[in-house]
Coordinates of C-alpha atoms and ligand atoms in Angstrom, one line a residue:
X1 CA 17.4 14.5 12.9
X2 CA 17.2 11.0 11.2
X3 CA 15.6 9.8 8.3
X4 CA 12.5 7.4 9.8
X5 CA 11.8 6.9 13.3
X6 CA 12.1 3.6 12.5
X7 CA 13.5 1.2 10.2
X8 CA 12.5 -2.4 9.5
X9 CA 14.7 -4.7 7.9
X10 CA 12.4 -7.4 5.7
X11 CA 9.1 -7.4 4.4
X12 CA 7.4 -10.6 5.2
X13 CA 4.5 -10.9 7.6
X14 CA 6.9 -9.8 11.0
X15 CA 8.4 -6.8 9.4
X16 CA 5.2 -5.9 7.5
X17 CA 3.3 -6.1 10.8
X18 CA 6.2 -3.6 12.4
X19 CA 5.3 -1.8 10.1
X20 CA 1.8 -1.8 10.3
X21 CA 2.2 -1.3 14.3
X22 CA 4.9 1.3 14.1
X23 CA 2.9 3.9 12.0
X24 CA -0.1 3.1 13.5
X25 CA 1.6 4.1 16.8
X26 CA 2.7 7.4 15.3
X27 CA 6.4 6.7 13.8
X28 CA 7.6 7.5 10.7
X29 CA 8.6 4.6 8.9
X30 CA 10.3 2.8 6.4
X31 CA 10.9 -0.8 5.2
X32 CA 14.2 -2.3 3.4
X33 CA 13.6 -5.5 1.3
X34 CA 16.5 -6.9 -0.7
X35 CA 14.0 -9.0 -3.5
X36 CA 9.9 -9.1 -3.6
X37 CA 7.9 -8.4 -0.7
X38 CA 6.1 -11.0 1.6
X39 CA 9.3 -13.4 2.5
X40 CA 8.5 -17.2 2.4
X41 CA 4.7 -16.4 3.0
X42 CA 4.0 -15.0 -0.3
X43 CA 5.9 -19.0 -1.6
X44 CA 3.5 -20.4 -0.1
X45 CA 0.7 -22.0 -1.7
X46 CA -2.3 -22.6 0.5
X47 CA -2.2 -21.3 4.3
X48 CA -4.8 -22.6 6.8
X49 CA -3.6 -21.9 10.0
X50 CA -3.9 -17.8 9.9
X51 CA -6.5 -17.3 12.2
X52 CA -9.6 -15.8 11.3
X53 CA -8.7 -16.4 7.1
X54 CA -9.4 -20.4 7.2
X55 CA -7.7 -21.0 3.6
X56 CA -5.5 -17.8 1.8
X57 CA -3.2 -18.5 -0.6
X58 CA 0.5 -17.1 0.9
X59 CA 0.9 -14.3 -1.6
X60 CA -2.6 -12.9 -1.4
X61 CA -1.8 -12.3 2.4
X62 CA 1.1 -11.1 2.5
X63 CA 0.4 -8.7 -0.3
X64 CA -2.5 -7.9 1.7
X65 CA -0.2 -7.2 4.8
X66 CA 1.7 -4.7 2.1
X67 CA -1.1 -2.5 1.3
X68 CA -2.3 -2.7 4.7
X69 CA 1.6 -1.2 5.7
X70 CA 1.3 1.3 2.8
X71 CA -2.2 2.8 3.5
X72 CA -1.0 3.9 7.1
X73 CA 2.1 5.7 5.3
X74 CA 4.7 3.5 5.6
X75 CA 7.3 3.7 3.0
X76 CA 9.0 0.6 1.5
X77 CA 12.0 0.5 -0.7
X78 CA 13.8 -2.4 -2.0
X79 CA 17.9 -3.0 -2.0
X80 CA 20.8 -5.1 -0.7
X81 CA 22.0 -3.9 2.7
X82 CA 25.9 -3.2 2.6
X83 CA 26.5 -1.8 5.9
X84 CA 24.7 -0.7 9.0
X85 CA 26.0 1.2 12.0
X86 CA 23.8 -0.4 15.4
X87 CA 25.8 1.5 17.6
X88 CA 24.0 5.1 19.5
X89 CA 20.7 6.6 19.1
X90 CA 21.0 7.3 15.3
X91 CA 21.1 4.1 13.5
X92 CA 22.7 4.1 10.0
X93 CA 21.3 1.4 7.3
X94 CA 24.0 1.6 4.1
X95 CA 22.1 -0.2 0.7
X96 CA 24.7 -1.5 -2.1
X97 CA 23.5 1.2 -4.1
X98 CA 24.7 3.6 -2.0
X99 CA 21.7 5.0 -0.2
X100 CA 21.9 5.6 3.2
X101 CA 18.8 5.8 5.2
X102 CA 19.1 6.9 9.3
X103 CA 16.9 6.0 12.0
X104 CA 16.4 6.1 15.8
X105 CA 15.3 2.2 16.0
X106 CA 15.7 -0.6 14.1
X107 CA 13.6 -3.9 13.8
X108 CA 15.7 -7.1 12.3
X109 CA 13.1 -9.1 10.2
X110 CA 14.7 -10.6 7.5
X111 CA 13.3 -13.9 8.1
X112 CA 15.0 -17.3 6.7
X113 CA 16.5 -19.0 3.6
X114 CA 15.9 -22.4 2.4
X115 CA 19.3 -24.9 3.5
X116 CA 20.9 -26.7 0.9
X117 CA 21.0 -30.5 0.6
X118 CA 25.1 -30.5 0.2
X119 CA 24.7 -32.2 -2.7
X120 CA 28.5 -32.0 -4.9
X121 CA 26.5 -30.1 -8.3
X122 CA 23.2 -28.7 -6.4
X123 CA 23.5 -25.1 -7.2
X124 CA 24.5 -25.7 -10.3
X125 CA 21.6 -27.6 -11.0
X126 CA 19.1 -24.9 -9.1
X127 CA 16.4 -24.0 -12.0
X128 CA 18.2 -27.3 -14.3
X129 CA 15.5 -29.5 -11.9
X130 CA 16.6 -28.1 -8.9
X131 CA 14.3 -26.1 -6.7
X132 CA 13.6 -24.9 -3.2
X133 CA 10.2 -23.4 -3.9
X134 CA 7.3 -25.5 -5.3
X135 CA 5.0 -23.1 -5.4
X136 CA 7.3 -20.8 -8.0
X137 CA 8.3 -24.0 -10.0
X138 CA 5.8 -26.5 -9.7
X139 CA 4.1 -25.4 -12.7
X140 CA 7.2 -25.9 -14.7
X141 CA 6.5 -30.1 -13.8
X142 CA 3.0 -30.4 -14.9
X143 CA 2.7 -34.2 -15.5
X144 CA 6.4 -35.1 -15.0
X145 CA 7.8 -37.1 -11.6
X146 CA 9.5 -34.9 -9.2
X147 CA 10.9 -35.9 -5.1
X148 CA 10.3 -33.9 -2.2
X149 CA 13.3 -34.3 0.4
X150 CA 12.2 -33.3 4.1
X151 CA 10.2 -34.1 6.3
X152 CA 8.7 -31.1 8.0
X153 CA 5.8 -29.1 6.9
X154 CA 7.2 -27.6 4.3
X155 CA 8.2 -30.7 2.5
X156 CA 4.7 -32.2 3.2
X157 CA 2.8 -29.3 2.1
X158 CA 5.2 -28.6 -1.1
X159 CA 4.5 -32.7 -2.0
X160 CA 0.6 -32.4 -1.9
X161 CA 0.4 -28.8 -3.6
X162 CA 3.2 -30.6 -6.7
X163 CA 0.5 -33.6 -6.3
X164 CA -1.8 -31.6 -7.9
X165 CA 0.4 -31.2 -11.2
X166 CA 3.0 -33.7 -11.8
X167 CA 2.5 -37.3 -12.5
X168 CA 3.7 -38.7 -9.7
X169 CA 5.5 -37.6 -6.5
X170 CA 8.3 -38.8 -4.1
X171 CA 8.5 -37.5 -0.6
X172 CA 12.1 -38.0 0.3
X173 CA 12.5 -38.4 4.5
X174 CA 15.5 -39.4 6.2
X175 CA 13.2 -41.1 9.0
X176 CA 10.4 -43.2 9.2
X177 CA 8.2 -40.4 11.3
X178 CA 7.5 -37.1 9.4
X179 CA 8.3 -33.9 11.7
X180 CA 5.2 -32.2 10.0
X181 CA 2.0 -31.0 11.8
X182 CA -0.2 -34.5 12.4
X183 CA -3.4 -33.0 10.3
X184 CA -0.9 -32.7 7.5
X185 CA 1.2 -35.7 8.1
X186 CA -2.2 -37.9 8.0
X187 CA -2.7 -36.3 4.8
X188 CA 0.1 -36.8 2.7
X189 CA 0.1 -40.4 4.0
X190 CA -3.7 -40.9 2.7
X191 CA -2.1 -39.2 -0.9
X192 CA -1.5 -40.6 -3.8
X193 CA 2.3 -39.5 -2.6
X194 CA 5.1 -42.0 -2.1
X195 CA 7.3 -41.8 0.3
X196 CA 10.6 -43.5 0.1
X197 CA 11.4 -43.5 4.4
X198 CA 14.7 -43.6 5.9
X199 CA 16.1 -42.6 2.6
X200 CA 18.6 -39.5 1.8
X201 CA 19.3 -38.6 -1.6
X202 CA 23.1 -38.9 -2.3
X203 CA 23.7 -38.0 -5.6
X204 CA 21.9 -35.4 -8.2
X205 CA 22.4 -36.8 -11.8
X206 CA 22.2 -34.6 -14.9
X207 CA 23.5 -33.8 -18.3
X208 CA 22.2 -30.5 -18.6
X209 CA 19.0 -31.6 -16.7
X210 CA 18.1 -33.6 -13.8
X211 CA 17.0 -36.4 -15.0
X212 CA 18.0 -39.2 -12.0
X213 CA 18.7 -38.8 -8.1
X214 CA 20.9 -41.9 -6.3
X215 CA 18.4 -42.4 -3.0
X216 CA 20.3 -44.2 0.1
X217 CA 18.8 -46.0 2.4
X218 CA 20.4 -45.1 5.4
X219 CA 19.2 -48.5 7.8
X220 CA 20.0 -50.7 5.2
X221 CA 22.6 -49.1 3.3
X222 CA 21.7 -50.0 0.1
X223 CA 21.7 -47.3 -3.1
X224 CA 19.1 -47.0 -6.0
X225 CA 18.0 -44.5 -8.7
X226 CA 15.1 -43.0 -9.2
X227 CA 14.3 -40.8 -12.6
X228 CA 12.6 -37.4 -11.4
X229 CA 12.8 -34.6 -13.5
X230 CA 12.5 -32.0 -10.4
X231 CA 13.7 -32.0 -6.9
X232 CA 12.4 -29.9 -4.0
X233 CA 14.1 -29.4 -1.3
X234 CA 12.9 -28.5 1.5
X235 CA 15.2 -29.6 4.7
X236 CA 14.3 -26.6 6.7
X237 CA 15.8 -22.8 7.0
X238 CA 19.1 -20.7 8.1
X239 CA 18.4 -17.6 9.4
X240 CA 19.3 -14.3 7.5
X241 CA 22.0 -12.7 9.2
X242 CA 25.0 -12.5 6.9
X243 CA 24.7 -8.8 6.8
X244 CA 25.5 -9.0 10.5
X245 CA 29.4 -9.2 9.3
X246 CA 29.3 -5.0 8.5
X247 CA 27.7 -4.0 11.6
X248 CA 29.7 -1.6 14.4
X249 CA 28.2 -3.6 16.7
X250 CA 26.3 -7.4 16.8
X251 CA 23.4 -8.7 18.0
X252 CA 23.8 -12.1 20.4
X253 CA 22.9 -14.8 18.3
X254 CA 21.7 -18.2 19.4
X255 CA 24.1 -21.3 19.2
X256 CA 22.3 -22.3 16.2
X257 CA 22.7 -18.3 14.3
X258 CA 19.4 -16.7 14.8
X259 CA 19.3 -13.5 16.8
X260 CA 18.6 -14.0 20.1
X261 CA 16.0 -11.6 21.8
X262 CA 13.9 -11.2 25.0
X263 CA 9.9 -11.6 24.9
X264 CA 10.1 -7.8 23.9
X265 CA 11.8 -8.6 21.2
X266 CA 14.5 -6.3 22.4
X267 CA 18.7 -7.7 21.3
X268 CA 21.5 -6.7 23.2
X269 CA 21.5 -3.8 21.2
X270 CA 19.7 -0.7 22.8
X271 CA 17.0 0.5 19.9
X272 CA 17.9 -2.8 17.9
X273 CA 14.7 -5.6 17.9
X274 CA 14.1 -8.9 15.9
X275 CA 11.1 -9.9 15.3
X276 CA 9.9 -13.4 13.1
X277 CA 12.0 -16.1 11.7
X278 CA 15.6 -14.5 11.6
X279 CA 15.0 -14.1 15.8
X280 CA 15.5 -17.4 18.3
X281 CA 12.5 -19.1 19.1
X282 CA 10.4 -21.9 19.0
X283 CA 7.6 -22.2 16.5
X284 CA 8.3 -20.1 13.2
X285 CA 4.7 -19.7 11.6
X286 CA 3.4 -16.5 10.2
X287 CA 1.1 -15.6 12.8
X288 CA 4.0 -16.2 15.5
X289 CA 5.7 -13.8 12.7
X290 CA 3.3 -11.3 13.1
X291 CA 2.7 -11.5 17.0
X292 CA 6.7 -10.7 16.8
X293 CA 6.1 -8.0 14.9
X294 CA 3.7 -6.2 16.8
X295 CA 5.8 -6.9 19.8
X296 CA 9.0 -5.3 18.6
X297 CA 7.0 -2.0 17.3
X298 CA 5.6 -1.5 20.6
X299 CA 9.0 -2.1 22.2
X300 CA 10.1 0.3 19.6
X301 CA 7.3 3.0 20.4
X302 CA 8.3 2.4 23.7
X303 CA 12.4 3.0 23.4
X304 CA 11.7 5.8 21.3
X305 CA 9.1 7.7 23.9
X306 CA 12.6 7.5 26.1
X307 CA 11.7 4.0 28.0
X308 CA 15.2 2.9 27.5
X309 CA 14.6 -0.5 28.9
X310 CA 17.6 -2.7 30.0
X311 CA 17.7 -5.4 27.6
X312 CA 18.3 -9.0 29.4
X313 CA 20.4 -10.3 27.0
Ligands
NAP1 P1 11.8 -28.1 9.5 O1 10.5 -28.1 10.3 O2 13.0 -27.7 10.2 O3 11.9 -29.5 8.8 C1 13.1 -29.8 8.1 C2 13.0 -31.2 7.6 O4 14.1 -31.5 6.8 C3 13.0 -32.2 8.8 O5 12.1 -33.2 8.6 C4 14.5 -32.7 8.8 O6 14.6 -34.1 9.2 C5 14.8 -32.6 7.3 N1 16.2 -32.4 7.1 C6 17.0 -31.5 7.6 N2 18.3 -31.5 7.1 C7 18.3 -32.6 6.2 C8 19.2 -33.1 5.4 N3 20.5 -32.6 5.3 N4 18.9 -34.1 4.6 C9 17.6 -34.6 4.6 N5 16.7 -34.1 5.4 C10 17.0 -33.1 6.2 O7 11.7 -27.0 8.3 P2 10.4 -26.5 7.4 O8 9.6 -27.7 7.0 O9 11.0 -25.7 6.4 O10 9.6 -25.6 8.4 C11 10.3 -24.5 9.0 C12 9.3 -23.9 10.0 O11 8.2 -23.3 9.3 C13 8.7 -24.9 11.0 O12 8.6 -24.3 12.2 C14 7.4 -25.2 10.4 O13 6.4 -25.7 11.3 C15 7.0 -23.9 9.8 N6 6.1 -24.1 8.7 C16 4.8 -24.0 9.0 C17 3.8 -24.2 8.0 C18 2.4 -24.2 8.3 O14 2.0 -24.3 9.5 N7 1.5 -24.0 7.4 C19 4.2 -24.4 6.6 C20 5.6 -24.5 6.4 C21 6.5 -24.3 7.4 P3 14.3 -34.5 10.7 O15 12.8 -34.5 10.9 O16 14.9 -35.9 10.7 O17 15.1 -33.5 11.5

């Protein structure tokens, strides 16, 4: 007899809403999260676009999502997967600290990680005036310059929330359009935020601090400096799937590395779903998140109740 009836891998907004739909559907469950709960939600400062909550701050909701998971009996525990077996009706999940937890289906919602610049001393320099969160460290620039690199709504929203607390603010685009939402595009245009277009930033310069990035502009090719004492960057995710390399068995992933599913959320994998950002699809939002989630625990109460459906991929 396994542990849970089901098992969902992340706690952001998709696995949370498993969750949530899973117990609520009469399974035991349990969710694995290897740091805090709420995934990039609970980063975020200010969400508008959840409907039916017109403005929520990121960590309120998905904290909200938590207790939500937890009042309908859902257990959630935190560590580092180390090895899972995918294969046959009883799923094993293996955490680094040796705890092994058995289920008879298994949601992947482990969401996304920020992608590096590629910068030559970037990691060295994360927390030094490096940082990929600006609702963690923007605090830590109250009144000082920092730059924004990207262009999507991330990168937009991260350079009006740090417009609120530095001095000034650079918004770093490699093009001259932004790839943000318009409503939010329109507004960081009408800020008091610059934004230095066509421009990449090729070099991070620091003692022990950042204190100067080298900025390129890529149609003219010329090279300057600009003094910042923090740099966000935000150029978009990769999907977390390197636990994928200790699995008996692997989901299909996408050309580009996220899991690829059908609109049941179901892998190639029978009793094996993805749901929210790690999974292959086209508009990564929390309530696309969510929607996933909900998906994937009905597919799940469905496999379970013996409706082995043949997966299309
Ligand atoms: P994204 O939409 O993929 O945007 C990444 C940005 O970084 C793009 O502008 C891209 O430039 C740029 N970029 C990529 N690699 C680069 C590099 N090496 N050097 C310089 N620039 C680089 O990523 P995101 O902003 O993190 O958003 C991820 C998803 O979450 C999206 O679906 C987004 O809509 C969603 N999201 C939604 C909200 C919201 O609705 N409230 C908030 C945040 C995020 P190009 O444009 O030239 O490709």
């Amino acid at each position: 007899m396994p542990d849970f009836d089901l098992i969902v891998l992340g706690a952001g907004p998709a696995g949370l809403t498993s969750a949530i739909y899973g117990a609520r559907g009469g399974l035991s469950v349990l969710v694995l999260e290897n740091k805090a709960p709420g995934g990039q939600a609970a980063q975020t400062s200010v969400v508008e676009n959840y409907p039916g909550v017109p403005d929520v701050n990121g960590f309120d909701l998905a904290f909200t999502m938590l207790n939500q998971a937890k009042s309908f009996g859902v257990k959630v525990k935190t560590g580092a997967l180390q090895n899972l077996t995918l294969d046959g009706d009883e799923k094993k999940v293996l955490l680094a600290n040796g705890k092994e937890f058995t289920c008879s289906a298994l949601i992947v919602a482990t969401g996304a990680k920020s992608r590096l610049l590629g910068l030559e001393n970037e990691l060295d320099l994360a927390g030094k005036g490096i940082s990929y969160c600006a609702t963690c460290d923007g605090m830590f620039f109250k009144d000082k310059t920092v730059a924004v690199v990207g262009g999507g709504n991330t990168a937009v929203e991260d350079a009006l929330y740090l417009e609120k607390i530095a001095k000034k603010v650079y918004l770093i685009h490699r093009r001259n359009e932004l790839r943000a939402d318009k409503i939010m595009s329109d507004r960081v245009k009408e800020s008091t935020v610059e934004i230095l277009w066509d421009s990449v930033v090729t070099q991070a310069i620091a003692d022990e601090q950042l204190a100067e990035i080298e900025v390129k502009n890529v149609k003219t090719g010329s090279l300057s400096r600009v003094s910042v004492d923090g740099l966000f960057v935000a150029v978009g995710q990769t999907p977390n799937t390197d636990f994928l390399g200790a699995t008996d068995k692997k989901p299909n992933l996408s050309t580009t590395g996220y899991i690829a599913t059908d609109e049941e959320m179901r892998t190639n994998i029978d009793g094996v779903f993805a749901a929210g950002d790690v999974r292959e699809k086209s508009l990564r939002q929390i309530v696309t998140a969510c929607a996933d989630g909900a998906v994937a625990a009905n597919s799940a109460i469905k496999y379970l109740q013996g409706f082995h459906p043949v997966s299309t991929k």
